[in-house]
Amino acid sequence: MPINYYIFLSVCLFSIGIVGVLTRRNAIIIFMCIELMLNAVNLLLVAFSRMHHAAAYALDNSTLVGSEAQIFVFFIMVVAAAEVTVGLAIIVMLYRNIHSVDINFLNRLKH
Amino acid sequence: MSITEILFWVLSTAAIVAALLVIFSKNPVHSVLWLIVVFFAISGHYVLLNAQFLAIVNMIVYAGAIMVLFLFVIMLMNMNADQEPTKSKWMKIAGVISGGSLTLLLIAALKYNTATTGGEEAGIGLIQQLGKTLFNEYVVPFEISSVLFLSAMVGAVVLGKKEKNIVNSDIANQ
């Protein structure tokens, strides 16, 4: 597979996430769009890892180049899980206070 | 057309269509279910790229744990009714135009590549190899991420706890 295909797929998924963040008003859907963007980046990291590993393997067949990127994806998943926990707790707390998850009612930090 | 290319196109189409349905479906529960479809398609891509460990972790952590958490919260808030007031039409058009411009810009900037992801490889995506790398070179970030998880857990509990004085003042006001 040419690496271009993976770049285009990731760019499409990332932009769909951005459009979702810009057009939706439900805070939970916005959170889900952020997860979508993180996954697009993960997919691109794995594709680049495979590309670099294949190039290095042609020269030296005991190389482990490319496993760093997969460790990086692993850490992105860890941080995303922690972020979702705290973010959903904040959304639940806001819902208990103002009985809505519409982000237009969440502008009290401005005042 | 080899079987890998067919699988690539099928998984890519599934991922993009499901991602579009995530942002365009009115019901939040349907959005969560379509996002699970996106995550399974991305797991399929990981398998095609010989990253088997990440494929399994993606399925368990994202499609299993995180999405179930989202479903719990949505059902806790009883939001499955369609009660979201729509944004104005111009905001939607502006959002779609800016997202489309970003797509065009990134594709135009990144389209001149000749590298491929094919070729031989030594199984770096298997759990044995990744575990060796993780626990030899990346042991400090691993431990720090465990501290991060602990603080996230404590933070979620502190945020989710009912605040006693607010509840009492509400009762006093009524």
PDB file of C-alpha atoms in Angstrom:
ATOM      1  CA  MET A   1       0.000   0.000   0.000  1.00  0.00           C
ATOM      2  CA  PRO A   2       1.388   3.450  -0.793  1.00  0.00           C
ATOM      3  CA  ILE A   3       1.790   5.544   2.336  1.00  0.00           C
ATOM      4  CA  ASN A   4      -0.274   8.243   0.603  1.00  0.00           C
ATOM      5  CA  TYR A   5      -3.456   6.206   1.005  1.00  0.00           C
ATOM      6  CA  TYR A   6      -3.000   6.053   4.744  1.00  0.00           C
ATOM      7  CA  ILE A   7      -2.196   9.773   4.904  1.00  0.00           C
ATOM      8  CA  PHE A   8      -5.383  10.598   2.983  1.00  0.00           C
ATOM      9  CA  LEU A   9      -7.513   8.301   5.143  1.00  0.00           C
ATOM     10  CA  SER A  10      -6.125   9.836   8.336  1.00  0.00           C
ATOM     11  CA  VAL A  11      -6.602  13.379   7.038  1.00  0.00           C
ATOM     12  CA  CYS A  12     -10.223  12.569   6.157  1.00  0.00           C
ATOM     13  CA  LEU A  13     -10.950  11.092   9.589  1.00  0.00           C
ATOM     14  CA  PHE A  14      -9.222  14.007  11.343  1.00  0.00           C
ATOM     15  CA  SER A  15     -11.202  16.582   9.333  1.00  0.00           C
ATOM     16  CA  ILE A  16     -14.463  14.773  10.025  1.00  0.00           C
ATOM     17  CA  GLY A  17     -13.596  15.058  13.710  1.00  0.00           C
ATOM     18  CA  ILE A  18     -12.896  18.776  13.340  1.00  0.00           C
ATOM     19  CA  VAL A  19     -16.185  19.347  11.509  1.00  0.00           C
ATOM     20  CA  GLY A  20     -17.966  17.524  14.311  1.00  0.00           C
ATOM     21  CA  VAL A  21     -16.333  19.703  16.966  1.00  0.00           C
ATOM     22  CA  LEU A  22     -17.254  22.852  15.038  1.00  0.00           C
ATOM     23  CA  THR A  23     -20.857  22.008  14.179  1.00  0.00           C
ATOM     24  CA  ARG A  24     -22.281  20.010  17.067  1.00  0.00           C
ATOM     25  CA  ARG A  25     -23.452  21.515  20.354  1.00  0.00           C
ATOM     26  CA  ASN A  26     -23.740  18.410  22.501  1.00  0.00           C
ATOM     27  CA  ALA A  27     -20.666  18.246  24.755  1.00  0.00           C
ATOM     28  CA  ILE A  28     -20.559  14.436  24.666  1.00  0.00           C
ATOM     29  CA  ILE A  29     -20.561  14.343  20.843  1.00  0.00           C
ATOM     30  CA  ILE A  30     -17.718  16.869  20.864  1.00  0.00           C
ATOM     31  CA  PHE A  31     -15.807  14.538  23.167  1.00  0.00           C
ATOM     32  CA  MET A  32     -16.413  11.646  20.789  1.00  0.00           C
ATOM     33  CA  CYS A  33     -15.110  13.707  17.886  1.00  0.00           C
ATOM     34  CA  ILE A  34     -11.903  14.347  19.858  1.00  0.00           C
ATOM     35  CA  GLU A  35     -11.548  10.574  20.272  1.00  0.00           C
ATOM     36  CA  LEU A  36     -11.995  10.224  16.512  1.00  0.00           C
ATOM     37  CA  MET A  37      -9.159  12.700  15.882  1.00  0.00           C
ATOM     38  CA  LEU A  38      -6.873  10.851  18.311  1.00  0.00           C
ATOM     39  CA  ASN A  39      -7.582   7.617  16.461  1.00  0.00           C
ATOM     40  CA  ALA A  40      -6.776   9.178  13.099  1.00  0.00           C
ATOM     41  CA  VAL A  41      -3.373  10.207  14.473  1.00  0.00           C
ATOM     42  CA  ASN A  42      -2.823   6.715  15.906  1.00  0.00           C
ATOM     43  CA  LEU A  43      -3.548   5.126  12.539  1.00  0.00           C
ATOM     44  CA  LEU A  44      -1.044   7.415  10.842  1.00  0.00           C
ATOM     45  CA  LEU A  45       1.630   6.639  13.453  1.00  0.00           C
ATOM     46  CA  VAL A  46       1.204   2.906  12.930  1.00  0.00           C
ATOM     47  CA  ALA A  47       1.402   3.328   9.139  1.00  0.00           C
ATOM     48  CA  PHE A  48       4.617   5.372   9.439  1.00  0.00           C
ATOM     49  CA  SER A  49       6.058   2.776  11.831  1.00  0.00           C
ATOM     50  CA  ARG A  50       5.418   0.044   9.260  1.00  0.00           C
ATOM     51  CA  MET A  51       6.925   2.165   6.490  1.00  0.00           C
ATOM     52  CA  HIS A  52      10.144   2.898   8.396  1.00  0.00           C
ATOM     53  CA  HIS A  53      10.445  -0.656   9.595  1.00  0.00           C
ATOM     54  CA  ALA A  54      10.107  -2.072   6.075  1.00  0.00           C
ATOM     55  CA  ALA A  55      12.779   0.341   4.810  1.00  0.00           C
ATOM     56  CA  ALA A  56      15.192  -0.547   7.630  1.00  0.00           C
ATOM     57  CA  TYR A  57      14.504  -4.278   7.358  1.00  0.00           C
ATOM     58  CA  ALA A  58      15.688  -4.288   3.749  1.00  0.00           C
ATOM     59  CA  LEU A  59      19.157  -3.295   4.993  1.00  0.00           C
ATOM     60  CA  ASP A  60      19.365  -5.262   8.236  1.00  0.00           C
ATOM     61  CA  ASN A  61      17.029  -8.118   9.044  1.00  0.00           C
ATOM     62  CA  SER A  62      17.471  -7.972  12.822  1.00  0.00           C
ATOM     63  CA  THR A  63      16.391  -4.354  13.195  1.00  0.00           C
ATOM     64  CA  LEU A  64      13.640  -3.236  15.537  1.00  0.00           C
ATOM     65  CA  VAL A  65      13.192   0.241  14.074  1.00  0.00           C
ATOM     66  CA  GLY A  66       9.571   1.261  14.232  1.00  0.00           C
ATOM     67  CA  SER A  67       8.550  -0.294  17.511  1.00  0.00           C
ATOM     68  CA  GLU A  68       8.915   3.121  19.174  1.00  0.00           C
ATOM     69  CA  ALA A  69       5.953   4.437  17.187  1.00  0.00           C
ATOM     70  CA  GLN A  70       3.775   1.592  18.384  1.00  0.00           C
ATOM     71  CA  ILE A  71       4.819   2.296  21.991  1.00  0.00           C
ATOM     72  CA  PHE A  72       3.853   5.899  21.310  1.00  0.00           C
ATOM     73  CA  VAL A  73       0.391   4.801  20.125  1.00  0.00           C
ATOM     74  CA  PHE A  74       0.087   2.756  23.307  1.00  0.00           C
ATOM     75  CA  PHE A  75       0.821   5.848  25.423  1.00  0.00           C
ATOM     76  CA  ILE A  76      -1.657   7.939  23.410  1.00  0.00           C
ATOM     77  CA  MET A  77      -4.322   5.346  24.243  1.00  0.00           C
ATOM     78  CA  VAL A  78      -3.372   5.547  27.945  1.00  0.00           C
ATOM     79  CA  VAL A  79      -3.639   9.339  27.982  1.00  0.00           C
ATOM     80  CA  ALA A  80      -6.930   9.205  26.055  1.00  0.00           C
ATOM     81  CA  ALA A  81      -8.410   6.826  28.607  1.00  0.00           C
ATOM     82  CA  ALA A  82      -7.396   9.104  31.504  1.00  0.00           C
ATOM     83  CA  GLU A  83      -8.714  12.154  29.630  1.00  0.00           C
ATOM     84  CA  VAL A  84     -12.082  10.523  28.957  1.00  0.00           C
ATOM     85  CA  THR A  85     -12.478   9.599  32.625  1.00  0.00           C
ATOM     86  CA  VAL A  86     -11.913  13.142  33.875  1.00  0.00           C
ATOM     87  CA  GLY A  87     -13.837  14.764  31.012  1.00  0.00           C
ATOM     88  CA  LEU A  88     -16.925  12.637  31.473  1.00  0.00           C
ATOM     89  CA  ALA A  89     -16.817  13.322  35.222  1.00  0.00           C
ATOM     90  CA  ILE A  90     -16.768  17.058  34.474  1.00  0.00           C
ATOM     91  CA  ILE A  91     -19.681  16.696  32.029  1.00  0.00           C
ATOM     92  CA  VAL A  92     -21.718  14.717  34.569  1.00  0.00           C
ATOM     93  CA  MET A  93     -21.032  17.393  37.194  1.00  0.00           C
ATOM     94  CA  LEU A  94     -22.112  20.163  34.813  1.00  0.00           C
ATOM     95  CA  TYR A  95     -25.248  18.220  33.920  1.00  0.00           C
ATOM     96  CA  ARG A  96     -26.111  17.930  37.587  1.00  0.00           C
ATOM     97  CA  ASN A  97     -25.747  21.684  38.031  1.00  0.00           C
ATOM     98  CA  ILE A  98     -27.432  23.098  34.901  1.00  0.00           C
ATOM     99  CA  HIS A  99     -29.416  20.052  33.633  1.00  0.00           C
ATOM    100  CA  SER A 100     -28.088  20.299  30.103  1.00  0.00           C
ATOM    101  CA  VAL A 101     -24.988  19.381  28.121  1.00  0.00           C
ATOM    102  CA  ASP A 102     -25.509  22.103  25.523  1.00  0.00           C
ATOM    103  CA  ILE A 103     -22.207  23.962  25.248  1.00  0.00           C
ATOM    104  CA  ASN A 104     -23.982  27.275  24.710  1.00  0.00           C
ATOM    105  CA  PHE A 105     -25.068  27.136  28.355  1.00  0.00           C
ATOM    106  CA  LEU A 106     -21.531  26.359  29.474  1.00  0.00           C
ATOM    107  CA  ASN A 107     -20.170  29.870  28.983  1.00  0.00           C
ATOM    108  CA  ARG A 108     -20.009  30.822  32.643  1.00  0.00           C
ATOM    109  CA  LEU A 109     -16.208  30.880  32.628  1.00  0.00           C
ATOM    110  CA  LYS A 110     -16.472  34.042  30.543  1.00  0.00           C
ATOM    111  CA  HIS A 111     -17.991  36.098  33.329  1.00  0.00           C
TER     112      HIS A 111
ATOM    113  CA  MET B   1      -6.179  -6.437  -6.999  1.00  0.00           C
ATOM    114  CA  SER B   2      -4.806  -8.383  -4.073  1.00  0.00           C
ATOM    115  CA  ILE B   3      -6.762  -9.339  -0.988  1.00  0.00           C
ATOM    116  CA  THR B   4      -4.887  -6.703   1.046  1.00  0.00           C
ATOM    117  CA  GLU B   5      -6.006  -3.902  -1.267  1.00  0.00           C
ATOM    118  CA  ILE B   6      -9.614  -5.095  -1.235  1.00  0.00           C
ATOM    119  CA  LEU B   7      -9.572  -5.207   2.554  1.00  0.00           C
ATOM    120  CA  PHE B   8      -7.958  -1.763   2.679  1.00  0.00           C
ATOM    121  CA  TRP B   9     -10.666  -0.185   0.544  1.00  0.00           C
ATOM    122  CA  VAL B  10     -13.514  -1.921   2.368  1.00  0.00           C
ATOM    123  CA  LEU B  11     -12.156  -0.881   5.796  1.00  0.00           C
ATOM    124  CA  SER B  12     -11.461   2.685   4.661  1.00  0.00           C
ATOM    125  CA  THR B  13     -14.957   3.103   3.233  1.00  0.00           C
ATOM    126  CA  ALA B  14     -16.477   1.683   6.398  1.00  0.00           C
ATOM    127  CA  ALA B  15     -14.390   3.997   8.595  1.00  0.00           C
ATOM    128  CA  ILE B  16     -15.223   7.178   6.670  1.00  0.00           C
ATOM    129  CA  VAL B  17     -18.940   6.423   6.267  1.00  0.00           C
ATOM    130  CA  ALA B  18     -19.264   5.519   9.952  1.00  0.00           C
ATOM    131  CA  ALA B  19     -17.327   8.665  10.966  1.00  0.00           C
ATOM    132  CA  LEU B  20     -19.694  10.800   8.889  1.00  0.00           C
ATOM    133  CA  LEU B  21     -22.669   9.100  10.530  1.00  0.00           C
ATOM    134  CA  VAL B  22     -21.136   9.844  13.965  1.00  0.00           C
ATOM    135  CA  ILE B  23     -21.309  13.571  13.394  1.00  0.00           C
ATOM    136  CA  PHE B  24     -24.570  13.668  11.430  1.00  0.00           C
ATOM    137  CA  SER B  25     -26.846  11.383  13.440  1.00  0.00           C
ATOM    138  CA  LYS B  26     -29.201  13.210  15.795  1.00  0.00           C
ATOM    139  CA  ASN B  27     -29.430  10.572  18.486  1.00  0.00           C
ATOM    140  CA  PRO B  28     -26.287  10.453  20.707  1.00  0.00           C
ATOM    141  CA  VAL B  29     -26.676   6.702  21.263  1.00  0.00           C
ATOM    142  CA  HIS B  30     -26.483   6.121  17.501  1.00  0.00           C
ATOM    143  CA  SER B  31     -23.359   8.308  17.419  1.00  0.00           C
ATOM    144  CA  VAL B  32     -21.681   6.112  20.015  1.00  0.00           C
ATOM    145  CA  LEU B  33     -22.575   2.943  18.119  1.00  0.00           C
ATOM    146  CA  TRP B  34     -21.200   4.337  14.843  1.00  0.00           C
ATOM    147  CA  LEU B  35     -18.023   5.397  16.631  1.00  0.00           C
ATOM    148  CA  ILE B  36     -17.593   1.779  17.744  1.00  0.00           C
ATOM    149  CA  VAL B  37     -17.833   0.795  14.058  1.00  0.00           C
ATOM    150  CA  VAL B  38     -15.064   3.326  13.272  1.00  0.00           C
ATOM    151  CA  PHE B  39     -12.859   1.845  15.986  1.00  0.00           C
ATOM    152  CA  PHE B  40     -13.350  -1.689  14.673  1.00  0.00           C
ATOM    153  CA  ALA B  41     -12.446  -0.537  11.151  1.00  0.00           C
ATOM    154  CA  ILE B  42      -9.283   1.112  12.499  1.00  0.00           C
ATOM    155  CA  SER B  43      -8.459  -2.128  14.345  1.00  0.00           C
ATOM    156  CA  GLY B  44      -8.750  -3.911  11.019  1.00  0.00           C
ATOM    157  CA  HIS B  45      -6.273  -1.437   9.555  1.00  0.00           C
ATOM    158  CA  TYR B  46      -3.873  -2.220  12.405  1.00  0.00           C
ATOM    159  CA  VAL B  47      -4.079  -5.924  11.564  1.00  0.00           C
ATOM    160  CA  LEU B  48      -3.347  -5.123   7.910  1.00  0.00           C
ATOM    161  CA  LEU B  49      -0.297  -3.126   9.052  1.00  0.00           C
ATOM    162  CA  ASN B  50       0.955  -6.078  11.163  1.00  0.00           C
ATOM    163  CA  ALA B  51       0.333  -4.306  14.482  1.00  0.00           C
ATOM    164  CA  GLN B  52      -1.646  -7.128  16.054  1.00  0.00           C
ATOM    165  CA  PHE B  53      -1.105  -6.097  19.671  1.00  0.00           C
ATOM    166  CA  LEU B  54      -2.362  -2.567  19.010  1.00  0.00           C
ATOM    167  CA  ALA B  55      -5.387  -3.976  17.172  1.00  0.00           C
ATOM    168  CA  ILE B  56      -6.401  -6.002  20.214  1.00  0.00           C
ATOM    169  CA  VAL B  57      -5.677  -3.121  22.614  1.00  0.00           C
ATOM    170  CA  ASN B  58      -7.692  -0.758  20.418  1.00  0.00           C
ATOM    171  CA  MET B  59     -10.660  -3.125  20.486  1.00  0.00           C
ATOM    172  CA  ILE B  60     -10.489  -3.736  24.240  1.00  0.00           C
ATOM    173  CA  VAL B  61      -9.677  -0.222  25.437  1.00  0.00           C
ATOM    174  CA  TYR B  62     -11.515   1.964  22.936  1.00  0.00           C
ATOM    175  CA  ALA B  63     -14.436  -0.094  21.662  1.00  0.00           C
ATOM    176  CA  GLY B  64     -14.765  -1.977  24.929  1.00  0.00           C
ATOM    177  CA  ALA B  65     -14.042   0.360  27.815  1.00  0.00           C
ATOM    178  CA  ILE B  66     -14.213   3.971  26.646  1.00  0.00           C
ATOM    179  CA  MET B  67     -17.317   3.586  24.500  1.00  0.00           C
ATOM    180  CA  VAL B  68     -19.143   1.700  27.252  1.00  0.00           C
ATOM    181  CA  LEU B  69     -18.312   4.634  29.542  1.00  0.00           C
ATOM    182  CA  PHE B  70     -19.823   7.022  26.989  1.00  0.00           C
ATOM    183  CA  LEU B  71     -22.937   4.850  26.684  1.00  0.00           C
ATOM    184  CA  PHE B  72     -23.308   4.759  30.468  1.00  0.00           C
ATOM    185  CA  VAL B  73     -23.084   8.546  30.740  1.00  0.00           C
ATOM    186  CA  ILE B  74     -25.547   9.118  27.880  1.00  0.00           C
ATOM    187  CA  MET B  75     -28.069   6.709  29.343  1.00  0.00           C
ATOM    188  CA  LEU B  76     -27.526   8.184  32.823  1.00  0.00           C
ATOM    189  CA  MET B  77     -28.505  11.591  31.481  1.00  0.00           C
ATOM    190  CA  ASN B  78     -31.484  10.123  29.631  1.00  0.00           C
ATOM    191  CA  MET B  79     -30.457  11.874  26.446  1.00  0.00           C
ATOM    192  CA  ASN B  80     -31.675   9.275  23.986  1.00  0.00           C
ATOM    193  CA  ALA B  81     -34.592  11.548  23.184  1.00  0.00           C
ATOM    194  CA  ASP B  82     -33.825  14.017  20.410  1.00  0.00           C
ATOM    195  CA  GLN B  83     -33.616  17.189  22.465  1.00  0.00           C
ATOM    196  CA  GLU B  84     -30.601  18.918  21.024  1.00  0.00           C
ATOM    197  CA  PRO B  85     -31.383  22.399  19.751  1.00  0.00           C
ATOM    198  CA  THR B  86     -29.784  22.808  16.358  1.00  0.00           C
ATOM    199  CA  LYS B  87     -27.064  25.319  15.703  1.00  0.00           C
ATOM    200  CA  SER B  88     -27.798  27.979  13.150  1.00  0.00           C
ATOM    201  CA  LYS B  89     -27.433  26.997   9.526  1.00  0.00           C
ATOM    202  CA  TRP B  90     -24.593  29.429   8.886  1.00  0.00           C
ATOM    203  CA  MET B  91     -22.513  27.988  11.705  1.00  0.00           C
ATOM    204  CA  LYS B  92     -22.914  24.511  10.210  1.00  0.00           C
ATOM    205  CA  ILE B  93     -21.951  25.715   6.731  1.00  0.00           C
ATOM    206  CA  ALA B  94     -18.926  27.559   8.128  1.00  0.00           C
ATOM    207  CA  GLY B  95     -17.828  24.459  10.043  1.00  0.00           C
ATOM    208  CA  VAL B  96     -18.107  22.212   6.988  1.00  0.00           C
ATOM    209  CA  ILE B  97     -16.261  24.742   4.800  1.00  0.00           C
ATOM    210  CA  SER B  98     -13.388  25.110   7.262  1.00  0.00           C
ATOM    211  CA  GLY B  99     -13.102  21.339   7.712  1.00  0.00           C
ATOM    212  CA  GLY B 100     -13.093  20.830   3.941  1.00  0.00           C
ATOM    213  CA  SER B 101     -10.426  23.513   3.513  1.00  0.00           C
ATOM    214  CA  LEU B 102      -8.252  21.774   6.096  1.00  0.00           C
ATOM    215  CA  THR B 103      -8.656  18.470   4.232  1.00  0.00           C
ATOM    216  CA  LEU B 104      -7.702  20.062   0.917  1.00  0.00           C
ATOM    217  CA  LEU B 105      -4.733  21.875   2.430  1.00  0.00           C
ATOM    218  CA  LEU B 106      -3.306  18.807   4.156  1.00  0.00           C
ATOM    219  CA  ILE B 107      -3.802  16.570   1.125  1.00  0.00           C
ATOM    220  CA  ALA B 108      -2.196  19.148  -1.167  1.00  0.00           C
ATOM    221  CA  ALA B 109       0.752  19.510   1.210  1.00  0.00           C
ATOM    222  CA  LEU B 110       1.309  15.791   1.758  1.00  0.00           C
ATOM    223  CA  LYS B 111       0.542  14.170  -1.598  1.00  0.00           C
ATOM    224  CA  TYR B 112       4.103  13.944  -2.936  1.00  0.00           C
ATOM    225  CA  ASN B 113       5.215  10.692  -1.342  1.00  0.00           C
ATOM    226  CA  THR B 114       6.499   7.577  -3.002  1.00  0.00           C
ATOM    227  CA  ALA B 115       7.113   5.352   0.029  1.00  0.00           C
ATOM    228  CA  THR B 116       5.019   2.272   0.617  1.00  0.00           C
ATOM    229  CA  THR B 117       4.110   0.251   3.680  1.00  0.00           C
ATOM    230  CA  GLY B 118       4.772  -3.112   2.013  1.00  0.00           C
ATOM    231  CA  GLY B 119       7.750  -5.409   2.281  1.00  0.00           C
ATOM    232  CA  GLU B 120       9.218  -7.882   4.696  1.00  0.00           C
ATOM    233  CA  GLU B 121       9.172  -7.264   8.419  1.00  0.00           C
ATOM    234  CA  ALA B 122      10.368  -8.827  11.661  1.00  0.00           C
ATOM    235  CA  GLY B 123       7.181  -8.926  13.708  1.00  0.00           C
ATOM    236  CA  ILE B 124       7.606  -5.725  15.708  1.00  0.00           C
ATOM    237  CA  GLY B 125       3.858  -5.542  16.278  1.00  0.00           C
ATOM    238  CA  LEU B 126       3.749  -8.739  18.298  1.00  0.00           C
ATOM    239  CA  ILE B 127       3.337  -8.516  22.048  1.00  0.00           C
ATOM    240  CA  GLN B 128       6.728 -10.128  22.801  1.00  0.00           C
ATOM    241  CA  GLN B 129       8.712  -7.541  20.878  1.00  0.00           C
ATOM    242  CA  LEU B 130       6.632  -4.581  22.085  1.00  0.00           C
ATOM    243  CA  GLY B 131       6.861  -5.780  25.675  1.00  0.00           C
ATOM    244  CA  LYS B 132      10.638  -5.957  25.470  1.00  0.00           C
ATOM    245  CA  THR B 133      10.826  -2.425  24.098  1.00  0.00           C
ATOM    246  CA  LEU B 134       8.301  -1.108  26.612  1.00  0.00           C
ATOM    247  CA  PHE B 135       9.977  -2.555  29.678  1.00  0.00           C
ATOM    248  CA  ASN B 136      13.570  -1.924  28.614  1.00  0.00           C
ATOM    249  CA  GLU B 137      13.657   1.546  27.105  1.00  0.00           C
ATOM    250  CA  TYR B 138      10.325   3.054  28.106  1.00  0.00           C
ATOM    251  CA  VAL B 139       9.977   1.887  31.677  1.00  0.00           C
ATOM    252  CA  VAL B 140      10.017   5.404  33.180  1.00  0.00           C
ATOM    253  CA  PRO B 141       7.178   6.733  30.962  1.00  0.00           C
ATOM    254  CA  PHE B 142       5.275   3.541  31.757  1.00  0.00           C
ATOM    255  CA  GLU B 143       5.516   4.199  35.493  1.00  0.00           C
ATOM    256  CA  ILE B 144       4.650   7.864  35.021  1.00  0.00           C
ATOM    257  CA  SER B 145       1.552   6.854  33.071  1.00  0.00           C
ATOM    258  CA  SER B 146       0.491   4.680  36.002  1.00  0.00           C
ATOM    259  CA  VAL B 147       0.718   7.769  38.233  1.00  0.00           C
ATOM    260  CA  LEU B 148      -1.339   9.633  35.614  1.00  0.00           C
ATOM    261  CA  PHE B 149      -3.999   6.932  35.779  1.00  0.00           C
ATOM    262  CA  LEU B 150      -4.084   7.115  39.555  1.00  0.00           C
ATOM    263  CA  SER B 151      -4.530  10.890  39.493  1.00  0.00           C
ATOM    264  CA  ALA B 152      -7.227  10.589  36.821  1.00  0.00           C
ATOM    265  CA  MET B 153      -9.060   8.073  38.983  1.00  0.00           C
ATOM    266  CA  VAL B 154      -8.854  10.319  42.047  1.00  0.00           C
ATOM    267  CA  GLY B 155      -9.928  13.302  39.951  1.00  0.00           C
ATOM    268  CA  ALA B 156     -12.953  11.480  38.556  1.00  0.00           C
ATOM    269  CA  VAL B 157     -14.044  10.424  42.036  1.00  0.00           C
ATOM    270  CA  VAL B 158     -13.585  13.942  43.449  1.00  0.00           C
ATOM    271  CA  LEU B 159     -15.473  15.516  40.542  1.00  0.00           C
ATOM    272  CA  GLY B 160     -18.261  12.953  40.568  1.00  0.00           C
ATOM    273  CA  LYS B 161     -18.896  13.136  44.293  1.00  0.00           C
ATOM    274  CA  LYS B 162     -22.035  15.005  45.332  1.00  0.00           C
ATOM    275  CA  GLU B 163     -21.085  18.281  46.932  1.00  0.00           C
ATOM    276  CA  LYS B 164     -22.766  18.286  50.306  1.00  0.00           C
ATOM    277  CA  ASN B 165     -23.094  21.999  50.974  1.00  0.00           C
ATOM    278  CA  ILE B 166     -24.616  22.665  47.529  1.00  0.00           C
ATOM    279  CA  VAL B 167     -27.206  19.952  48.061  1.00  0.00           C
ATOM    280  CA  ASN B 168     -27.990  21.259  51.552  1.00  0.00           C
ATOM    281  CA  SER B 169     -28.389  24.837  50.354  1.00  0.00           C
ATOM    282  CA  ASP B 170     -30.691  23.625  47.555  1.00  0.00           C
ATOM    283  CA  ILE B 171     -32.860  21.871  50.095  1.00  0.00           C
ATOM    284  CA  ALA B 172     -32.828  24.960  52.325  1.00  0.00           C
ATOM    285  CA  ASN B 173     -33.879  27.154  49.411  1.00  0.00           C
ATOM    286  CA  GLN B 174     -36.809  24.912  48.658  1.00  0.00           C
TER     287      GLN B 174
END
